[in-house]
Amino acid sequence: MRIIYIATALLYLQQSHSFVPPMPLTLQHTILFNQNSYASAGSAKVNMDKYNIPLSQSVEQWTAVLQAKTSMQQEGIFLQPKNDKELFVDTLSFSVKREGGLGLLLTELAGRADGVGITIVEEVLDGGNSKGVGIMPGDSIVALAVSRDLGGGIDAQEEKISVSTECLAYDATIEAITSLPAPISSDEEVVLTIKRLRRQPKVNIKLQYPPYLEEPDVNIELFAGENLRRAMLTRGIKLNDKLAERFDSGGMGDCGSDGTCATCVVAVTNGIELLSPMKEQEGQILKNKPRWRMACKAVVGYGMAEGNMTIQVSPRQWEA
């Protein structure tokens, strides 16, 4: 465990947690608010910090995986959680003043002779520039960038200098960080991109069947971003409403999630705000049923929210 302070091009290392910085530090910093979109769950509507996990759990869960090149991602070694069902990796950026250093204690979880490894923040030090910015123990710094105005009046250009530190061992991380040029002004900032482990938001759903079936309520747990119909079917929930009417040109059976056959319609009696908003076609079909939703078109935990829902399966049969 070593404390790093980066001031100009100098690196200060200590073996203990007590450290006197080389000069008084200011707490001026800028938080770059992250408008992350979480796939099907959309942009966060809640404070994502509620899903942070403790340092001890991060230490146990961080791992590195080799990723082949795909249309969505470059080839390389990337950080992931060991339990990727209940945890996910969030990417955040923070802007921190350079003068006086970052004020972070870094520790290596794993490292190889070729420089590959996992290095995380163990502590954000009191009085350091990173204090209060939003960086927290368990985060892993994956990139740093400095932008500078090269001048030139109307045709001014900006120079951006960046380094990547994802999946580097401690010494390789320090080497990458200190490769950045010394600050040219007292107010120059560095943008730190970090990866953070967070728990997946959960939605607890009570499913109720029409009374005449005399079936007990069923409780299921879904993660934010799951499609309601798909999640229910994989858990053995019956969705084929025999009283459903098709709203397209006709046909037999279900429409394969096209949102036209309505065999998967459910009535949401509690927690409807936890579902993704209706789109135009669904809204037109169900305009007289404000509590009804097509399960094939609904995503639970929209906006990364969690909570409780009560859903009635086959709502037409409740009215029959």
Coordinates of C-alpha atoms in Angstrom, one line a residue:
M1 CA 0.0 0.0 0.0
R2 CA 1.6 3.2 -1.1
I3 CA 0.4 6.8 -1.1
I4 CA 0.9 8.8 -4.3
Y5 CA 1.0 12.5 -4.6
I6 CA 1.7 13.9 -8.1
A7 CA 3.0 17.4 -8.0
T8 CA 4.5 18.7 -11.3
A9 CA 6.5 15.7 -12.5
L10 CA 7.5 14.4 -9.0
L11 CA 6.1 11.2 -7.4
Y12 CA 6.0 10.9 -3.6
L13 CA 5.7 7.4 -2.1
Q14 CA 5.1 6.4 1.5
Q15 CA 4.7 3.1 3.2
S16 CA 2.3 4.4 5.9
H17 CA -1.0 6.2 5.8
S18 CA 0.3 9.3 7.5
F19 CA 1.7 11.8 5.0
V20 CA 2.5 15.5 5.0
P21 CA 2.0 16.9 1.5
P22 CA 4.9 18.9 0.0
M23 CA 2.8 22.1 0.0
P24 CA -0.6 23.3 1.2
L25 CA -3.4 21.8 -1.0
T26 CA -6.6 23.5 -2.1
L27 CA -9.9 21.8 -2.4
Q28 CA -10.8 23.3 -5.7
H29 CA -12.2 20.7 -8.1
T30 CA -14.9 20.1 -10.6
I31 CA -17.2 17.2 -10.7
L32 CA -18.1 16.0 -14.2
F33 CA -21.7 14.9 -13.8
N34 CA -22.1 11.6 -15.6
Q35 CA -25.2 11.1 -17.7
N36 CA -24.6 7.4 -18.2
S37 CA -27.1 5.4 -20.1
Y38 CA -27.6 1.9 -18.8
A39 CA -28.7 0.0 -21.9
S40 CA -32.4 -1.0 -21.7
A41 CA -32.8 0.7 -18.3
G42 CA -32.0 4.1 -19.8
S43 CA -30.4 7.1 -18.1
A44 CA -30.3 7.0 -14.3
K45 CA -33.2 8.8 -12.6
V46 CA -31.8 8.1 -9.1
N47 CA -28.6 8.8 -7.2
M48 CA -26.4 5.9 -8.4
D49 CA -24.2 6.1 -5.2
K50 CA -26.9 4.1 -3.4
Y51 CA -25.6 1.1 -5.4
N52 CA -22.0 1.5 -4.3
I53 CA -20.4 -1.4 -2.6
P54 CA -17.8 -1.4 0.3
L55 CA -14.1 -1.5 -0.3
S56 CA -13.8 -5.0 1.1
Q57 CA -16.3 -6.3 -1.4
S58 CA -14.6 -4.5 -4.3
V59 CA -11.3 -6.1 -3.3
E60 CA -12.9 -9.5 -3.6
Q61 CA -14.8 -8.9 -6.8
W62 CA -12.5 -7.1 -9.2
T63 CA -11.1 -9.3 -11.9
A64 CA -9.5 -8.8 -15.4
V65 CA -10.6 -10.5 -18.6
L66 CA -9.2 -10.7 -22.1
Q67 CA -11.8 -9.4 -24.6
A68 CA -11.6 -10.2 -28.3
K69 CA -12.4 -7.4 -30.7
T70 CA -16.1 -6.9 -31.4
S71 CA -18.2 -4.3 -33.2
M72 CA -18.8 -2.7 -29.8
Q73 CA -15.4 -3.0 -28.2
Q74 CA -11.7 -3.0 -29.0
E75 CA -9.5 -6.0 -28.1
G76 CA -7.8 -5.7 -24.8
I77 CA -7.8 -6.6 -21.1
F78 CA -10.7 -5.0 -19.2
L79 CA -12.0 -4.9 -15.6
Q80 CA -15.1 -6.9 -14.7
P81 CA -16.7 -8.2 -11.5
K82 CA -16.5 -11.9 -10.7
N83 CA -20.2 -11.9 -9.9
D84 CA -21.4 -10.2 -13.1
K85 CA -25.0 -11.2 -12.4
E86 CA -25.5 -9.0 -9.3
L87 CA -22.7 -6.5 -9.9
F88 CA -21.8 -4.2 -12.8
V89 CA -19.0 -1.9 -13.8
D90 CA -19.9 1.8 -14.0
T91 CA -17.6 4.3 -15.7
L92 CA -17.3 7.8 -14.3
S93 CA -15.2 10.9 -14.9
F94 CA -14.0 13.5 -12.4
S95 CA -11.9 16.6 -12.9
V96 CA -9.2 17.3 -10.2
K97 CA -6.7 20.1 -9.8
R98 CA -3.2 18.9 -10.5
E99 CA -1.2 21.4 -8.4
G100 CA -0.4 19.7 -5.1
G101 CA -1.2 16.2 -6.3
L102 CA -4.1 13.9 -6.5
G103 CA -4.0 12.8 -2.8
L104 CA -4.9 9.1 -3.4
L105 CA -3.6 6.0 -1.8
L106 CA -3.4 3.2 -4.4
T107 CA -3.0 -0.5 -3.8
E108 CA -2.3 -3.4 -6.1
L109 CA -4.6 -6.3 -6.0
A110 CA -2.8 -8.3 -8.6
G111 CA 0.2 -7.8 -10.8
R112 CA 2.4 -9.6 -13.4
A113 CA 6.0 -9.1 -14.6
D114 CA 4.7 -7.6 -17.9
G115 CA 2.9 -4.8 -16.0
V116 CA -0.6 -6.2 -16.3
G117 CA -2.6 -6.2 -13.1
I118 CA -5.3 -4.5 -11.0
T119 CA -4.7 -1.4 -9.1
I120 CA -7.4 0.4 -7.1
V121 CA -7.9 3.4 -4.8
E122 CA -7.6 2.3 -1.2
E123 CA -8.2 5.7 0.4
V124 CA -9.0 9.3 -0.7
L125 CA -6.7 11.3 1.6
D126 CA -8.0 14.2 3.8
G127 CA -6.7 17.5 2.4
G128 CA -5.9 16.1 -1.0
N129 CA -7.3 17.5 -4.3
S130 CA -9.4 14.3 -4.8
K131 CA -11.2 14.7 -1.5
G132 CA -14.9 15.5 -2.0
V133 CA -14.7 15.1 -5.8
G134 CA -16.6 11.8 -5.8
I135 CA -13.8 9.2 -6.2
M136 CA -14.1 6.5 -3.6
P137 CA -12.2 3.5 -2.2
G138 CA -12.5 0.5 -4.5
D139 CA -12.4 2.6 -7.7
S140 CA -9.9 1.8 -10.3
I141 CA -8.4 4.6 -12.4
V142 CA -8.5 3.6 -16.1
A143 CA -7.4 6.8 -17.8
L144 CA -6.2 10.3 -17.2
A145 CA -6.3 13.2 -19.6
V146 CA -5.1 16.8 -19.6
S147 CA -6.4 19.4 -22.1
R148 CA -4.6 22.6 -23.0
D149 CA -5.5 25.6 -25.0
L150 CA -2.7 26.2 -27.6
G151 CA -3.9 29.8 -28.3
G152 CA -4.3 31.2 -31.8
G153 CA -7.3 33.5 -31.4
I154 CA -10.2 32.5 -33.6
D155 CA -8.4 29.4 -34.8
A156 CA -7.5 28.3 -31.3
Q157 CA -6.7 24.6 -31.0
E158 CA -6.8 22.4 -27.9
E159 CA -4.2 19.8 -27.2
K160 CA -5.3 16.7 -25.3
I161 CA -2.8 14.4 -23.6
S162 CA -4.1 11.2 -22.2
V163 CA -2.8 7.9 -20.8
S164 CA -4.6 4.6 -20.2
T165 CA -4.2 2.8 -16.9
E166 CA -6.8 0.1 -17.1
C167 CA -5.6 -3.3 -15.9
L168 CA -2.1 -2.1 -15.0
A169 CA -0.1 -3.2 -12.0
Y170 CA 0.9 -0.6 -9.4
D171 CA 4.4 0.3 -10.9
A172 CA 3.0 0.4 -14.4
T173 CA 0.1 2.6 -13.2
I174 CA 2.5 5.1 -11.6
E175 CA 4.7 5.1 -14.7
A176 CA 1.7 6.0 -16.8
I177 CA 0.5 8.7 -14.5
T178 CA 3.9 10.4 -14.2
S179 CA 4.3 10.3 -18.0
L180 CA 1.9 13.2 -18.2
P181 CA 3.7 16.6 -18.6
A182 CA 4.0 18.9 -15.7
P183 CA 1.2 21.4 -15.2
I184 CA 1.6 24.7 -16.9
S185 CA -0.7 26.7 -14.6
S186 CA -1.8 26.5 -11.0
D187 CA -5.4 25.9 -12.0
E188 CA -4.8 23.1 -14.6
E189 CA -6.9 20.1 -14.0
V190 CA -6.7 16.4 -15.0
V191 CA -9.7 14.4 -15.9
L192 CA -9.7 11.0 -14.2
T193 CA -11.8 8.2 -15.7
I194 CA -12.5 5.5 -13.2
K195 CA -14.4 2.2 -13.1
R196 CA -16.5 1.4 -10.1
L197 CA -18.3 -1.7 -9.0
R198 CA -22.0 -1.3 -8.1
R199 CA -24.7 -3.7 -7.3
Q200 CA -27.5 -4.2 -9.8
P201 CA -30.8 -2.5 -8.8
K202 CA -33.5 -5.0 -8.1
V203 CA -37.3 -4.9 -8.5
N204 CA -39.4 -7.3 -6.4
I205 CA -42.6 -8.2 -8.1
K206 CA -45.7 -9.9 -6.7
L207 CA -47.7 -11.7 -9.4
Q208 CA -51.3 -12.4 -9.0
Y209 CA -53.5 -14.7 -11.1
P210 CA -57.2 -14.4 -11.8
P211 CA -59.2 -15.5 -8.7
Y212 CA -61.0 -18.3 -10.5
L213 CA -57.7 -20.1 -11.1
E214 CA -57.1 -20.4 -7.3
E215 CA -53.4 -20.1 -7.7
P216 CA -51.2 -18.5 -5.0
D217 CA -49.3 -15.3 -5.6
V218 CA -45.8 -15.7 -7.0
N219 CA -42.9 -13.4 -6.0
I220 CA -40.1 -12.9 -8.4
E221 CA -37.0 -10.7 -8.3
L222 CA -35.8 -8.9 -11.5
F223 CA -32.8 -6.8 -12.2
A224 CA -33.2 -3.3 -13.6
G225 CA -33.1 -3.4 -17.4
E226 CA -34.8 -6.8 -17.8
N227 CA -37.7 -7.1 -20.2
L228 CA -40.8 -8.0 -18.3
R229 CA -42.2 -10.6 -20.7
R230 CA -38.9 -12.3 -21.2
A231 CA -38.2 -12.4 -17.5
M232 CA -41.6 -13.8 -16.6
L233 CA -41.4 -16.5 -19.3
T234 CA -38.0 -17.7 -18.2
R235 CA -39.3 -18.0 -14.7
G236 CA -42.3 -20.2 -15.9
I237 CA -45.0 -17.5 -15.5
K238 CA -48.1 -18.2 -17.6
L239 CA -48.9 -15.3 -19.9
N240 CA -51.1 -16.6 -22.6
D241 CA -54.4 -14.7 -22.1
K242 CA -57.1 -16.6 -23.9
L243 CA -59.3 -13.4 -24.0
A244 CA -56.6 -11.3 -25.8
E245 CA -57.4 -9.6 -29.0
R246 CA -54.9 -8.9 -31.8
F247 CA -54.6 -5.4 -33.0
D248 CA -52.9 -6.0 -36.2
S249 CA -54.1 -7.8 -39.3
G250 CA -54.8 -11.0 -37.4
G251 CA -53.0 -14.3 -37.0
M252 CA -52.7 -17.1 -34.5
G253 CA -50.9 -17.2 -31.2
D254 CA -48.6 -14.5 -29.9
C255 CA -47.0 -11.9 -32.1
G256 CA -43.4 -12.6 -31.0
S257 CA -43.0 -9.4 -28.9
D258 CA -44.3 -7.1 -31.7
G259 CA -46.8 -5.5 -29.3
T260 CA -49.9 -6.4 -31.3
C261 CA -51.4 -9.6 -30.0
A262 CA -51.8 -8.4 -26.4
T263 CA -51.5 -11.9 -25.0
C264 CA -48.9 -10.6 -22.6
V265 CA -50.8 -7.6 -21.2
V266 CA -50.7 -7.3 -17.4
A267 CA -52.3 -4.9 -15.0
V268 CA -49.9 -3.0 -12.7
T269 CA -51.7 -2.2 -9.4
N270 CA -48.6 -0.9 -7.7
G271 CA -45.2 0.4 -8.8
I272 CA -46.1 1.3 -12.4
E273 CA -43.5 4.1 -12.3
L274 CA -40.8 1.4 -12.2
L275 CA -41.6 0.5 -15.8
S276 CA -40.2 2.2 -19.0
P277 CA -42.6 4.7 -20.5
M278 CA -45.1 3.6 -23.1
K279 CA -44.3 4.3 -26.7
E280 CA -46.9 5.5 -29.2
Q281 CA -48.3 2.2 -30.5
E282 CA -48.7 0.7 -27.0
G283 CA -50.3 3.9 -25.8
Q284 CA -52.9 3.9 -28.6
I285 CA -53.8 0.2 -28.0
L286 CA -54.2 0.6 -24.2
K287 CA -55.4 4.2 -24.1
N288 CA -58.5 3.2 -22.1
K289 CA -56.5 1.0 -19.6
P290 CA -54.1 3.4 -17.9
R291 CA -52.8 0.6 -15.5
W292 CA -52.3 -2.0 -18.2
R293 CA -48.9 -2.6 -19.9
M294 CA -47.7 -4.9 -22.6
A295 CA -45.1 -7.0 -20.9
C296 CA -43.1 -7.4 -24.1
K297 CA -42.7 -3.6 -24.3
A298 CA -42.0 -2.9 -20.6
V299 CA -38.6 -2.8 -19.0
V300 CA -38.4 -3.0 -15.2
G301 CA -36.3 -0.7 -13.1
Y302 CA -36.3 2.0 -15.7
G303 CA -33.9 4.8 -14.9
M304 CA -32.0 2.3 -12.7
A305 CA -34.7 2.6 -10.0
E306 CA -35.6 -0.3 -7.6
G307 CA -38.6 -1.0 -5.6
N308 CA -41.7 -3.2 -5.3
M309 CA -44.5 -3.9 -7.8
T310 CA -47.8 -5.8 -7.9
I311 CA -48.9 -7.2 -11.2
Q312 CA -52.1 -9.0 -12.2
V313 CA -51.6 -11.5 -14.9
S314 CA -54.3 -11.8 -17.7
P315 CA -56.2 -8.8 -16.6
R316 CA -59.1 -9.5 -19.0
Q317 CA -59.8 -12.6 -17.0
W318 CA -60.1 -10.6 -13.8
E319 CA -63.0 -8.7 -15.5
A320 CA -64.7 -11.7 -17.1

